[in-house]
Amino acid sequence: MTFASPYVVAVNAPGVWVHELLSAEPFFPIADVVEEIAAVSQDTGVPLTAYARSTNGITSSLLLVRDPSRTHGTPGIADCERAAAALAARGTWLSRGQDARSCMLLALGLREGYDPAARVHSPDEVINRVLSKGQVWCGWPAELISARPQPDGPAQVYHEPGVLAFTDFDQMPTLAAIAHDLRQDRFVIHNWLTGWTTAFRRPAGPHGT
């Protein structure tokens, strides 16, 4: 998949896996969800990425996804399903199975870089930019959660506020430009249209920083 963008492909993995879960309670604090994702990742040995639809630090729905990584690899779909089952077995989440749509899902972080003290942009900055182009916005704010199991535990965890965009190929140049302006190092596209999951990164060198 190619489009006008200041980013390059970092990792491209065949297959799209997006597993939806709903909370067994009205809502859970994001901090509790982060801890639970980390525990399941460590217990199962499966690298996990989760997008928690967020409002004021709470969530009631979760998408588990595959995030291709040059460092940690890309977990197989069978392993991902095993991890999703382990999360549901804890009793706090109800599985709705795999999600499949006729579009692409883009997850975009809002923190500049990875320093917890760095500037965090608002979802409205993304949404308003899309709307100002006369384009349709379909998505919502989310906490982007990454957990990677470690040999001696606990899992390595990173999370930040972000947005999820359900989009198509024509909108990708706009979203990539927004990601660049918000100083995002990478983003991931789950493309149900092509059956591929792709991580994009800024290119090395002065023009990629």
PDB file of N, CA, C and O in Angstrom, residues 56-132:
ATOM      1  N   ASN A  56     -12.697  10.472  29.486  1.00  0.00           N
ATOM      2  CA  ASN A  56     -12.342  10.948  30.828  1.00  0.00           C
ATOM      3  C   ASN A  56     -11.690   9.867  31.684  1.00  0.00           C
ATOM      4  O   ASN A  56     -12.010   9.702  32.869  1.00  0.00           O
ATOM      5  N   GLY A  57     -10.782   9.111  31.078  1.00  0.00           N
ATOM      6  CA  GLY A  57     -10.007   8.140  31.839  1.00  0.00           C
ATOM      7  C   GLY A  57     -10.695   6.827  32.125  1.00  0.00           C
ATOM      8  O   GLY A  57     -10.193   6.018  32.920  1.00  0.00           O
ATOM      9  N   ILE A  58     -11.841   6.572  31.490  1.00  0.00           N
ATOM     10  CA  ILE A  58     -12.534   5.299  31.671  1.00  0.00           C
ATOM     11  C   ILE A  58     -12.840   4.691  30.306  1.00  0.00           C
ATOM     12  O   ILE A  58     -12.794   5.371  29.281  1.00  0.00           O
ATOM     13  N   THR A  59     -13.171   3.394  30.308  1.00  0.00           N
ATOM     14  CA  THR A  59     -13.491   2.711  29.057  1.00  0.00           C
ATOM     15  C   THR A  59     -14.484   1.589  29.313  1.00  0.00           C
ATOM     16  O   THR A  59     -14.564   1.049  30.422  1.00  0.00           O
ATOM     17  N   SER A  60     -15.222   1.241  28.267  1.00  0.00           N
ATOM     18  CA  SER A  60     -16.141   0.107  28.357  1.00  0.00           C
ATOM     19  C   SER A  60     -16.016  -0.815  27.148  1.00  0.00           C
ATOM     20  O   SER A  60     -16.748  -1.792  27.041  1.00  0.00           O
ATOM     21  N   SER A  61     -15.099  -0.497  26.226  1.00  0.00           N
ATOM     22  CA  SER A  61     -14.897  -1.371  25.071  1.00  0.00           C
ATOM     23  C   SER A  61     -13.431  -1.377  24.678  1.00  0.00           C
ATOM     24  O   SER A  61     -12.701  -0.406  24.899  1.00  0.00           O
ATOM     25  N   LEU A  62     -13.031  -2.482  24.090  1.00  0.00           N
ATOM     26  CA  LEU A  62     -11.619  -2.742  23.849  1.00  0.00           C
ATOM     27  C   LEU A  62     -11.457  -3.457  22.518  1.00  0.00           C
ATOM     28  O   LEU A  62     -12.235  -4.352  22.188  1.00  0.00           O
ATOM     29  N   LEU A  63     -10.458  -3.037  21.748  1.00  0.00           N
ATOM     30  CA  LEU A  63     -10.057  -3.767  20.551  1.00  0.00           C
ATOM     31  C   LEU A  63      -8.646  -4.297  20.770  1.00  0.00           C
ATOM     32  O   LEU A  63      -7.718  -3.523  21.014  1.00  0.00           O
ATOM     33  N   LEU A  64      -8.485  -5.610  20.712  1.00  0.00           N
ATOM     34  CA  LEU A  64      -7.156  -6.205  20.704  1.00  0.00           C
ATOM     35  C   LEU A  64      -6.716  -6.358  19.255  1.00  0.00           C
ATOM     36  O   LEU A  64      -7.505  -6.785  18.404  1.00  0.00           O
ATOM     37  N   VAL A  65      -5.459  -6.011  18.965  1.00  0.00           N
ATOM     38  CA  VAL A  65      -4.978  -6.021  17.583  1.00  0.00           C
ATOM     39  C   VAL A  65      -3.562  -6.584  17.528  1.00  0.00           C
ATOM     40  O   VAL A  65      -2.889  -6.724  18.548  1.00  0.00           O
ATOM     41  N   ARG A  66      -3.117  -6.873  16.311  1.00  0.00           N
ATOM     42  CA  ARG A  66      -1.717  -7.227  16.063  1.00  0.00           C
ATOM     43  C   ARG A  66      -0.962  -5.963  15.670  1.00  0.00           C
ATOM     44  O   ARG A  66      -1.424  -5.193  14.828  1.00  0.00           O
ATOM     45  N   ASP A  67       0.213  -5.772  16.271  1.00  0.00           N
ATOM     46  CA  ASP A  67       1.048  -4.612  15.972  1.00  0.00           C
ATOM     47  C   ASP A  67       2.399  -5.122  15.478  1.00  0.00           C
ATOM     48  O   ASP A  67       3.220  -5.580  16.265  1.00  0.00           O
ATOM     49  N   PRO A  68       2.656  -5.060  14.167  1.00  0.00           N
ATOM     50  CA  PRO A  68       3.928  -5.566  13.647  1.00  0.00           C
ATOM     51  C   PRO A  68       5.110  -4.784  14.219  1.00  0.00           C
ATOM     52  O   PRO A  68       5.075  -3.552  14.295  1.00  0.00           O
ATOM     53  N   SER A  69       6.145  -5.496  14.625  1.00  0.00           N
ATOM     54  CA  SER A  69       7.301  -4.861  15.246  1.00  0.00           C
ATOM     55  C   SER A  69       8.580  -5.537  14.774  1.00  0.00           C
ATOM     56  O   SER A  69       8.668  -6.770  14.755  1.00  0.00           O
ATOM     57  N   ARG A  70       9.572  -4.730  14.411  1.00  0.00           N
ATOM     58  CA  ARG A  70      10.873  -5.295  14.055  1.00  0.00           C
ATOM     59  C   ARG A  70      11.582  -5.846  15.284  1.00  0.00           C
ATOM     60  O   ARG A  70      12.409  -6.751  15.175  1.00  0.00           O
ATOM     61  N   THR A  71      11.266  -5.306  16.453  1.00  0.00           N
ATOM     62  CA  THR A  71      11.916  -5.739  17.690  1.00  0.00           C
ATOM     63  C   THR A  71      11.257  -6.979  18.274  1.00  0.00           C
ATOM     64  O   THR A  71      11.930  -7.946  18.649  1.00  0.00           O
ATOM     65  N   HIS A  72       9.926  -6.963  18.347  1.00  0.00           N
ATOM     66  CA  HIS A  72       9.195  -8.038  19.020  1.00  0.00           C
ATOM     67  C   HIS A  72       8.515  -9.000  18.056  1.00  0.00           C
ATOM     68  O   HIS A  72       7.923  -9.987  18.489  1.00  0.00           O
ATOM     69  N   GLY A  73       8.579  -8.725  16.757  1.00  0.00           N
ATOM     70  CA  GLY A  73       7.921  -9.580  15.787  1.00  0.00           C
ATOM     71  C   GLY A  73       6.420  -9.327  15.748  1.00  0.00           C
ATOM     72  O   GLY A  73       5.899  -8.405  16.378  1.00  0.00           O
ATOM     73  N   THR A  74       5.726 -10.167  14.994  1.00  0.00           N
ATOM     74  CA  THR A  74       4.271 -10.062  14.871  1.00  0.00           C
ATOM     75  C   THR A  74       3.655 -11.367  15.340  1.00  0.00           C
ATOM     76  O   THR A  74       3.907 -12.417  14.748  1.00  0.00           O
ATOM     77  N   PRO A  75       2.871 -11.351  16.409  1.00  0.00           N
ATOM     78  CA  PRO A  75       2.300 -12.605  16.908  1.00  0.00           C
ATOM     79  C   PRO A  75       1.335 -13.217  15.901  1.00  0.00           C
ATOM     80  O   PRO A  75       0.654 -12.501  15.153  1.00  0.00           O
ATOM     81  N   GLY A  76       1.283 -14.535  15.873  1.00  0.00           N
ATOM     82  CA  GLY A  76       0.349 -15.229  14.997  1.00  0.00           C
ATOM     83  C   GLY A  76      -1.081 -15.044  15.474  1.00  0.00           C
ATOM     84  O   GLY A  76      -1.338 -14.792  16.659  1.00  0.00           O
ATOM     85  N   ILE A  77      -2.018 -15.192  14.553  1.00  0.00           N
ATOM     86  CA  ILE A  77      -3.426 -14.980  14.896  1.00  0.00           C
ATOM     87  C   ILE A  77      -3.897 -16.004  15.930  1.00  0.00           C
ATOM     88  O   ILE A  77      -4.665 -15.679  16.838  1.00  0.00           O
ATOM     89  N   ALA A  78      -3.430 -17.245  15.833  1.00  0.00           N
ATOM     90  CA  ALA A  78      -3.829 -18.259  16.817  1.00  0.00           C
ATOM     91  C   ALA A  78      -3.373 -17.865  18.219  1.00  0.00           C
ATOM     92  O   ALA A  78      -4.116 -18.022  19.199  1.00  0.00           O
ATOM     93  N   ASP A  79      -2.149 -17.335  18.341  1.00  0.00           N
ATOM     94  CA  ASP A  79      -1.664 -16.880  19.644  1.00  0.00           C
ATOM     95  C   ASP A  79      -2.471 -15.681  20.136  1.00  0.00           C
ATOM     96  O   ASP A  79      -2.764 -15.558  21.336  1.00  0.00           O
ATOM     97  N   CYS A  80      -2.830 -14.792  19.218  1.00  0.00           N
ATOM     98  CA  CYS A  80      -3.644 -13.634  19.597  1.00  0.00           C
ATOM     99  C   CYS A  80      -5.005 -14.072  20.122  1.00  0.00           C
ATOM    100  O   CYS A  80      -5.504 -13.542  21.125  1.00  0.00           O
ATOM    101  N   GLU A  81      -5.615 -15.051  19.454  1.00  0.00           N
ATOM    102  CA  GLU A  81      -6.909 -15.556  19.917  1.00  0.00           C
ATOM    103  C   GLU A  81      -6.778 -16.207  21.292  1.00  0.00           C
ATOM    104  O   GLU A  81      -7.669 -16.085  22.144  1.00  0.00           O
ATOM    105  N   ARG A  82      -5.666 -16.885  21.518  1.00  0.00           N
ATOM    106  CA  ARG A  82      -5.426 -17.497  22.829  1.00  0.00           C
ATOM    107  C   ARG A  82      -5.326 -16.422  23.913  1.00  0.00           C
ATOM    108  O   ARG A  82      -5.875 -16.578  25.015  1.00  0.00           O
ATOM    109  N   ALA A  83      -4.658 -15.323  23.600  1.00  0.00           N
ATOM    110  CA  ALA A  83      -4.541 -14.229  24.567  1.00  0.00           C
ATOM    111  C   ALA A  83      -5.893 -13.565  24.805  1.00  0.00           C
ATOM    112  O   ALA A  83      -6.231 -13.210  25.943  1.00  0.00           O
ATOM    113  N   ALA A  84      -6.687 -13.397  23.740  1.00  0.00           N
ATOM    114  CA  ALA A  84      -8.021 -12.805  23.896  1.00  0.00           C
ATOM    115  C   ALA A  84      -8.899 -13.686  24.777  1.00  0.00           C
ATOM    116  O   ALA A  84      -9.655 -13.185  25.625  1.00  0.00           O
ATOM    117  N   ALA A  85      -8.801 -15.000  24.594  1.00  0.00           N
ATOM    118  CA  ALA A  85      -9.572 -15.925  25.426  1.00  0.00           C
ATOM    119  C   ALA A  85      -9.129 -15.845  26.882  1.00  0.00           C
ATOM    120  O   ALA A  85      -9.954 -15.911  27.806  1.00  0.00           O
ATOM    121  N   ALA A  86      -7.821 -15.692  27.099  1.00  0.00           N
ATOM    122  CA  ALA A  86      -7.306 -15.576  28.465  1.00  0.00           C
ATOM    123  C   ALA A  86      -7.807 -14.297  29.131  1.00  0.00           C
ATOM    124  O   ALA A  86      -8.130 -14.293  30.326  1.00  0.00           O
ATOM    125  N   LEU A  87      -7.895 -13.217  28.357  1.00  0.00           N
ATOM    126  CA  LEU A  87      -8.418 -11.968  28.914  1.00  0.00           C
ATOM    127  C   LEU A  87      -9.895 -12.116  29.275  1.00  0.00           C
ATOM    128  O   LEU A  87     -10.326 -11.723  30.365  1.00  0.00           O
ATOM    129  N   ALA A  88     -10.676 -12.717  28.379  1.00  0.00           N
ATOM    130  CA  ALA A  88     -12.105 -12.905  28.647  1.00  0.00           C
ATOM    131  C   ALA A  88     -12.325 -13.836  29.841  1.00  0.00           C
ATOM    132  O   ALA A  88     -13.284 -13.666  30.608  1.00  0.00           O
ATOM    133  N   ALA A  89     -11.429 -14.814  30.019  1.00  0.00           N
ATOM    134  CA  ALA A  89     -11.577 -15.780  31.107  1.00  0.00           C
ATOM    135  C   ALA A  89     -11.392 -15.144  32.482  1.00  0.00           C
ATOM    136  O   ALA A  89     -11.808 -15.723  33.494  1.00  0.00           O
ATOM    137  N   ARG A  90     -10.808 -13.956  32.529  1.00  0.00           N
ATOM    138  CA  ARG A  90     -10.621 -13.280  33.811  1.00  0.00           C
ATOM    139  C   ARG A  90     -11.934 -12.722  34.356  1.00  0.00           C
ATOM    140  O   ARG A  90     -12.012 -12.324  35.518  1.00  0.00           O
ATOM    141  N   GLY A  91     -12.963 -12.656  33.497  1.00  0.00           N
ATOM    142  CA  GLY A  91     -14.293 -12.275  33.955  1.00  0.00           C
ATOM    143  C   GLY A  91     -14.634 -10.804  33.856  1.00  0.00           C
ATOM    144  O   GLY A  91     -15.775 -10.414  34.122  1.00  0.00           O
ATOM    145  N   THR A  92     -13.677  -9.984  33.466  1.00  0.00           N
ATOM    146  CA  THR A  92     -13.940  -8.545  33.392  1.00  0.00           C
ATOM    147  C   THR A  92     -14.326  -8.087  31.991  1.00  0.00           C
ATOM    148  O   THR A  92     -14.835  -6.974  31.824  1.00  0.00           O
ATOM    149  N   TRP A  93     -14.089  -8.943  30.988  1.00  0.00           N
ATOM    150  CA  TRP A  93     -14.383  -8.582  29.603  1.00  0.00           C
ATOM    151  C   TRP A  93     -15.164  -9.689  28.920  1.00  0.00           C
ATOM    152  O   TRP A  93     -14.910 -10.877  29.149  1.00  0.00           O
ATOM    153  N   LEU A  94     -16.098  -9.293  28.066  1.00  0.00           N
ATOM    154  CA  LEU A  94     -16.924 -10.229  27.311  1.00  0.00           C
ATOM    155  C   LEU A  94     -16.518 -10.160  25.843  1.00  0.00           C
ATOM    156  O   LEU A  94     -16.553  -9.094  25.227  1.00  0.00           O
ATOM    157  N   SER A  95     -16.123 -11.302  25.291  1.00  0.00           N
ATOM    158  CA  SER A  95     -15.653 -11.333  23.907  1.00  0.00           C
ATOM    159  C   SER A  95     -16.811 -11.216  22.924  1.00  0.00           C
ATOM    160  O   SER A  95     -17.840 -11.882  23.071  1.00  0.00           O
ATOM    161  N   ARG A  96     -16.621 -10.378  21.908  1.00  0.00           N
ATOM    162  CA  ARG A  96     -17.564 -10.301  20.793  1.00  0.00           C
ATOM    163  C   ARG A  96     -16.951 -10.882  19.525  1.00  0.00           C
ATOM    164  O   ARG A  96     -17.524 -10.763  18.448  1.00  0.00           O
ATOM    165  N   GLY A  97     -15.783 -11.487  19.660  1.00  0.00           N
ATOM    166  CA  GLY A  97     -15.145 -12.129  18.524  1.00  0.00           C
ATOM    167  C   GLY A  97     -14.413 -11.138  17.629  1.00  0.00           C
ATOM    168  O   GLY A  97     -14.261  -9.955  17.947  1.00  0.00           O
ATOM    169  N   GLN A  98     -13.968 -11.641  16.499  1.00  0.00           N
ATOM    170  CA  GLN A  98     -13.185 -10.823  15.582  1.00  0.00           C
ATOM    171  C   GLN A  98     -14.071  -9.823  14.839  1.00  0.00           C
ATOM    172  O   GLN A  98     -15.172 -10.156  14.400  1.00  0.00           O
ATOM    173  N   ASP A  99     -13.542  -8.622  14.718  1.00  0.00           N
ATOM    174  CA  ASP A  99     -14.227  -7.554  13.988  1.00  0.00           C
ATOM    175  C   ASP A  99     -13.719  -7.556  12.547  1.00  0.00           C
ATOM    176  O   ASP A  99     -12.531  -7.761  12.303  1.00  0.00           O
ATOM    177  N   ALA A 100     -14.604  -7.338  11.604  1.00  0.00           N
ATOM    178  CA  ALA A 100     -14.221  -7.258  10.191  1.00  0.00           C
ATOM    179  C   ALA A 100     -15.073  -6.198   9.524  1.00  0.00           C
ATOM    180  O   ALA A 100     -16.299  -6.199   9.659  1.00  0.00           O
ATOM    181  N   ARG A 101     -14.421  -5.281   8.815  1.00  0.00           N
ATOM    182  CA  ARG A 101     -15.122  -4.170   8.185  1.00  0.00           C
ATOM    183  C   ARG A 101     -14.591  -3.956   6.772  1.00  0.00           C
ATOM    184  O   ARG A 101     -13.533  -4.450   6.410  1.00  0.00           O
ATOM    185  N   SER A 102     -15.335  -3.187   6.009  1.00  0.00           N
ATOM    186  CA  SER A 102     -14.918  -2.861   4.637  1.00  0.00           C
ATOM    187  C   SER A 102     -14.218  -1.506   4.633  1.00  0.00           C
ATOM    188  O   SER A 102     -14.659  -0.546   3.986  1.00  0.00           O
ATOM    189  N   CYS A 103     -13.118  -1.419   5.387  1.00  0.00           N
ATOM    190  CA  CYS A 103     -12.385  -0.162   5.494  1.00  0.00           C
ATOM    191  C   CYS A 103     -11.012  -0.460   6.079  1.00  0.00           C
ATOM    192  O   CYS A 103     -10.580  -1.613   6.132  1.00  0.00           O
ATOM    193  N   MET A 104     -10.326   0.584   6.517  1.00  0.00           N
ATOM    194  CA  MET A 104      -9.057   0.455   7.212  1.00  0.00           C
ATOM    195  C   MET A 104      -9.191   1.088   8.592  1.00  0.00           C
ATOM    196  O   MET A 104      -9.949   2.041   8.771  1.00  0.00           O
ATOM    197  N   LEU A 105      -8.460   0.557   9.549  1.00  0.00           N
ATOM    198  CA  LEU A 105      -8.401   1.123  10.892  1.00  0.00           C
ATOM    199  C   LEU A 105      -7.006   1.673  11.117  1.00  0.00           C
ATOM    200  O   LEU A 105      -6.017   0.944  10.991  1.00  0.00           O
ATOM    201  N   LEU A 106      -6.922   2.960  11.436  1.00  0.00           N
ATOM    202  CA  LEU A 106      -5.639   3.595  11.730  1.00  0.00           C
ATOM    203  C   LEU A 106      -5.628   4.022  13.184  1.00  0.00           C
ATOM    204  O   LEU A 106      -6.565   4.670  13.657  1.00  0.00           O
ATOM    205  N   ALA A 107      -4.579   3.638  13.898  1.00  0.00           N
ATOM    206  CA  ALA A 107      -4.393   4.049  15.287  1.00  0.00           C
ATOM    207  C   ALA A 107      -3.294   5.097  15.335  1.00  0.00           C
ATOM    208  O   ALA A 107      -2.170   4.852  14.886  1.00  0.00           O
ATOM    209  N   LEU A 108      -3.630   6.265  15.870  1.00  0.00           N
ATOM    210  CA  LEU A 108      -2.703   7.390  15.884  1.00  0.00           C
ATOM    211  C   LEU A 108      -2.531   7.900  17.305  1.00  0.00           C
ATOM    212  O   LEU A 108      -3.504   8.286  17.958  1.00  0.00           O
ATOM    213  N   GLY A 109      -1.300   7.873  17.810  1.00  0.00           N
ATOM    214  CA  GLY A 109      -1.019   8.409  19.133  1.00  0.00           C
ATOM    215  C   GLY A 109      -1.050   9.927  19.130  1.00  0.00           C
ATOM    216  O   GLY A 109      -0.935  10.572  18.082  1.00  0.00           O
ATOM    217  N   LEU A 110      -1.185  10.501  20.315  1.00  0.00           N
ATOM    218  CA  LEU A 110      -1.273  11.955  20.452  1.00  0.00           C
ATOM    219  C   LEU A 110      -0.128  12.552  21.263  1.00  0.00           C
ATOM    220  O   LEU A 110      -0.045  13.772  21.392  1.00  0.00           O
ATOM    221  N   ARG A 111       0.748  11.715  21.809  1.00  0.00           N
ATOM    222  CA  ARG A 111       1.899  12.231  22.554  1.00  0.00           C
ATOM    223  C   ARG A 111       3.080  12.401  21.607  1.00  0.00           C
ATOM    224  O   ARG A 111       3.355  11.543  20.775  1.00  0.00           O
ATOM    225  N   GLU A 112       3.786  13.506  21.744  1.00  0.00           N
ATOM    226  CA  GLU A 112       4.972  13.743  20.923  1.00  0.00           C
ATOM    227  C   GLU A 112       6.120  12.887  21.456  1.00  0.00           C
ATOM    228  O   GLU A 112       6.642  13.142  22.536  1.00  0.00           O
ATOM    229  N   GLY A 113       6.498  11.864  20.694  1.00  0.00           N
ATOM    230  CA  GLY A 113       7.541  10.963  21.162  1.00  0.00           C
ATOM    231  C   GLY A 113       7.024  10.034  22.243  1.00  0.00           C
ATOM    232  O   GLY A 113       5.819   9.780  22.355  1.00  0.00           O
ATOM    233  N   TYR A 114       7.950   9.533  23.080  1.00  0.00           N
ATOM    234  CA  TYR A 114       7.585   8.529  24.077  1.00  0.00           C
ATOM    235  C   TYR A 114       7.817   8.988  25.513  1.00  0.00           C
ATOM    236  O   TYR A 114       7.557   8.235  26.447  1.00  0.00           O
ATOM    237  N   ASP A 115       8.294  10.198  25.703  1.00  0.00           N
ATOM    238  CA  ASP A 115       8.520  10.722  27.046  1.00  0.00           C
ATOM    239  C   ASP A 115       7.168  11.019  27.697  1.00  0.00           C
ATOM    240  O   ASP A 115       6.370  11.785  27.149  1.00  0.00           O
ATOM    241  N   PRO A 116       6.879  10.426  28.869  1.00  0.00           N
ATOM    242  CA  PRO A 116       5.585  10.683  29.525  1.00  0.00           C
ATOM    243  C   PRO A 116       5.331  12.158  29.808  1.00  0.00           C
ATOM    244  O   PRO A 116       4.171  12.569  29.959  1.00  0.00           O
ATOM    245  N   ALA A 117       6.405  12.958  29.880  1.00  0.00           N
ATOM    246  CA  ALA A 117       6.244  14.383  30.166  1.00  0.00           C
ATOM    247  C   ALA A 117       6.056  15.219  28.898  1.00  0.00           C
ATOM    248  O   ALA A 117       5.878  16.437  28.981  1.00  0.00           O
ATOM    249  N   ALA A 118       6.095  14.588  27.738  1.00  0.00           N
ATOM    250  CA  ALA A 118       5.992  15.319  26.472  1.00  0.00           C
ATOM    251  C   ALA A 118       4.572  15.844  26.254  1.00  0.00           C
ATOM    252  O   ALA A 118       3.613  15.412  26.898  1.00  0.00           O
ATOM    253  N   ARG A 119       4.469  16.762  25.318  1.00  0.00           N
ATOM    254  CA  ARG A 119       3.166  17.350  25.000  1.00  0.00           C
ATOM    255  C   ARG A 119       2.211  16.287  24.466  1.00  0.00           C
ATOM    256  O   ARG A 119       2.601  15.426  23.674  1.00  0.00           O
ATOM    257  N   VAL A 120       0.960  16.358  24.910  1.00  0.00           N
ATOM    258  CA  VAL A 120      -0.090  15.474  24.417  1.00  0.00           C
ATOM    259  C   VAL A 120      -1.131  16.325  23.700  1.00  0.00           C
ATOM    260  O   VAL A 120      -1.710  17.243  24.284  1.00  0.00           O
ATOM    261  N   HIS A 121      -1.367  16.025  22.440  1.00  0.00           N
ATOM    262  CA  HIS A 121      -2.359  16.756  21.658  1.00  0.00           C
ATOM    263  C   HIS A 121      -3.758  16.232  21.975  1.00  0.00           C
ATOM    264  O   HIS A 121      -3.930  15.170  22.582  1.00  0.00           O
ATOM    265  N   SER A 122      -4.758  16.967  21.554  1.00  0.00           N
ATOM    266  CA  SER A 122      -6.143  16.571  21.817  1.00  0.00           C
ATOM    267  C   SER A 122      -6.729  15.862  20.599  1.00  0.00           C
ATOM    268  O   SER A 122      -6.323  16.126  19.460  1.00  0.00           O
ATOM    269  N   PRO A 123      -7.699  14.975  20.818  1.00  0.00           N
ATOM    270  CA  PRO A 123      -8.380  14.351  19.677  1.00  0.00           C
ATOM    271  C   PRO A 123      -8.997  15.372  18.731  1.00  0.00           C
ATOM    272  O   PRO A 123      -9.030  15.162  17.515  1.00  0.00           O
ATOM    273  N   ASP A 124      -9.469  16.492  19.284  1.00  0.00           N
ATOM    274  CA  ASP A 124     -10.097  17.511  18.435  1.00  0.00           C
ATOM    275  C   ASP A 124      -9.134  18.079  17.404  1.00  0.00           C
ATOM    276  O   ASP A 124      -9.557  18.504  16.321  1.00  0.00           O
ATOM    277  N   GLU A 125      -7.836  18.100  17.718  1.00  0.00           N
ATOM    278  CA  GLU A 125      -6.862  18.600  16.747  1.00  0.00           C
ATOM    279  C   GLU A 125      -6.855  17.728  15.495  1.00  0.00           C
ATOM    280  O   GLU A 125      -6.693  18.229  14.378  1.00  0.00           O
ATOM    281  N   VAL A 126      -7.013  16.433  15.684  1.00  0.00           N
ATOM    282  CA  VAL A 126      -7.064  15.518  14.544  1.00  0.00           C
ATOM    283  C   VAL A 126      -8.401  15.650  13.826  1.00  0.00           C
ATOM    284  O   VAL A 126      -8.463  15.809  12.595  1.00  0.00           O
ATOM    285  N   ILE A 127      -9.474  15.599  14.592  1.00  0.00           N
ATOM    286  CA  ILE A 127     -10.816  15.615  14.001  1.00  0.00           C
ATOM    287  C   ILE A 127     -11.052  16.900  13.215  1.00  0.00           C
ATOM    288  O   ILE A 127     -11.545  16.875  12.076  1.00  0.00           O
ATOM    289  N   ASN A 128     -10.681  18.043  13.801  1.00  0.00           N
ATOM    290  CA  ASN A 128     -10.919  19.321  13.124  1.00  0.00           C
ATOM    291  C   ASN A 128     -10.096  19.455  11.852  1.00  0.00           C
ATOM    292  O   ASN A 128     -10.558  20.054  10.868  1.00  0.00           O
ATOM    293  N   ARG A 129      -8.883  18.902  11.851  1.00  0.00           N
ATOM    294  CA  ARG A 129      -8.068  18.946  10.635  1.00  0.00           C
ATOM    295  C   ARG A 129      -8.718  18.142   9.518  1.00  0.00           C
ATOM    296  O   ARG A 129      -8.733  18.558   8.356  1.00  0.00           O
ATOM    297  N   VAL A 130      -9.253  16.974   9.868  1.00  0.00           N
ATOM    298  CA  VAL A 130      -9.923  16.143   8.865  1.00  0.00           C
ATOM    299  C   VAL A 130     -11.152  16.866   8.319  1.00  0.00           C
ATOM    300  O   VAL A 130     -11.365  16.948   7.102  1.00  0.00           O
ATOM    301  N   LEU A 131     -11.961  17.419   9.217  1.00  0.00           N
ATOM    302  CA  LEU A 131     -13.182  18.099   8.789  1.00  0.00           C
ATOM    303  C   LEU A 131     -12.874  19.342   7.964  1.00  0.00           C
ATOM    304  O   LEU A 131     -13.625  19.689   7.039  1.00  0.00           O
ATOM    305  N   SER A 132     -11.767  20.027   8.277  1.00  0.00           N
ATOM    306  CA  SER A 132     -11.412  21.238   7.536  1.00  0.00           C
ATOM    307  C   SER A 132     -11.055  20.940   6.086  1.00  0.00           C
ATOM    308  O   SER A 132     -11.079  21.831   5.238  1.00  0.00           O
TER     309      SER A 132
END
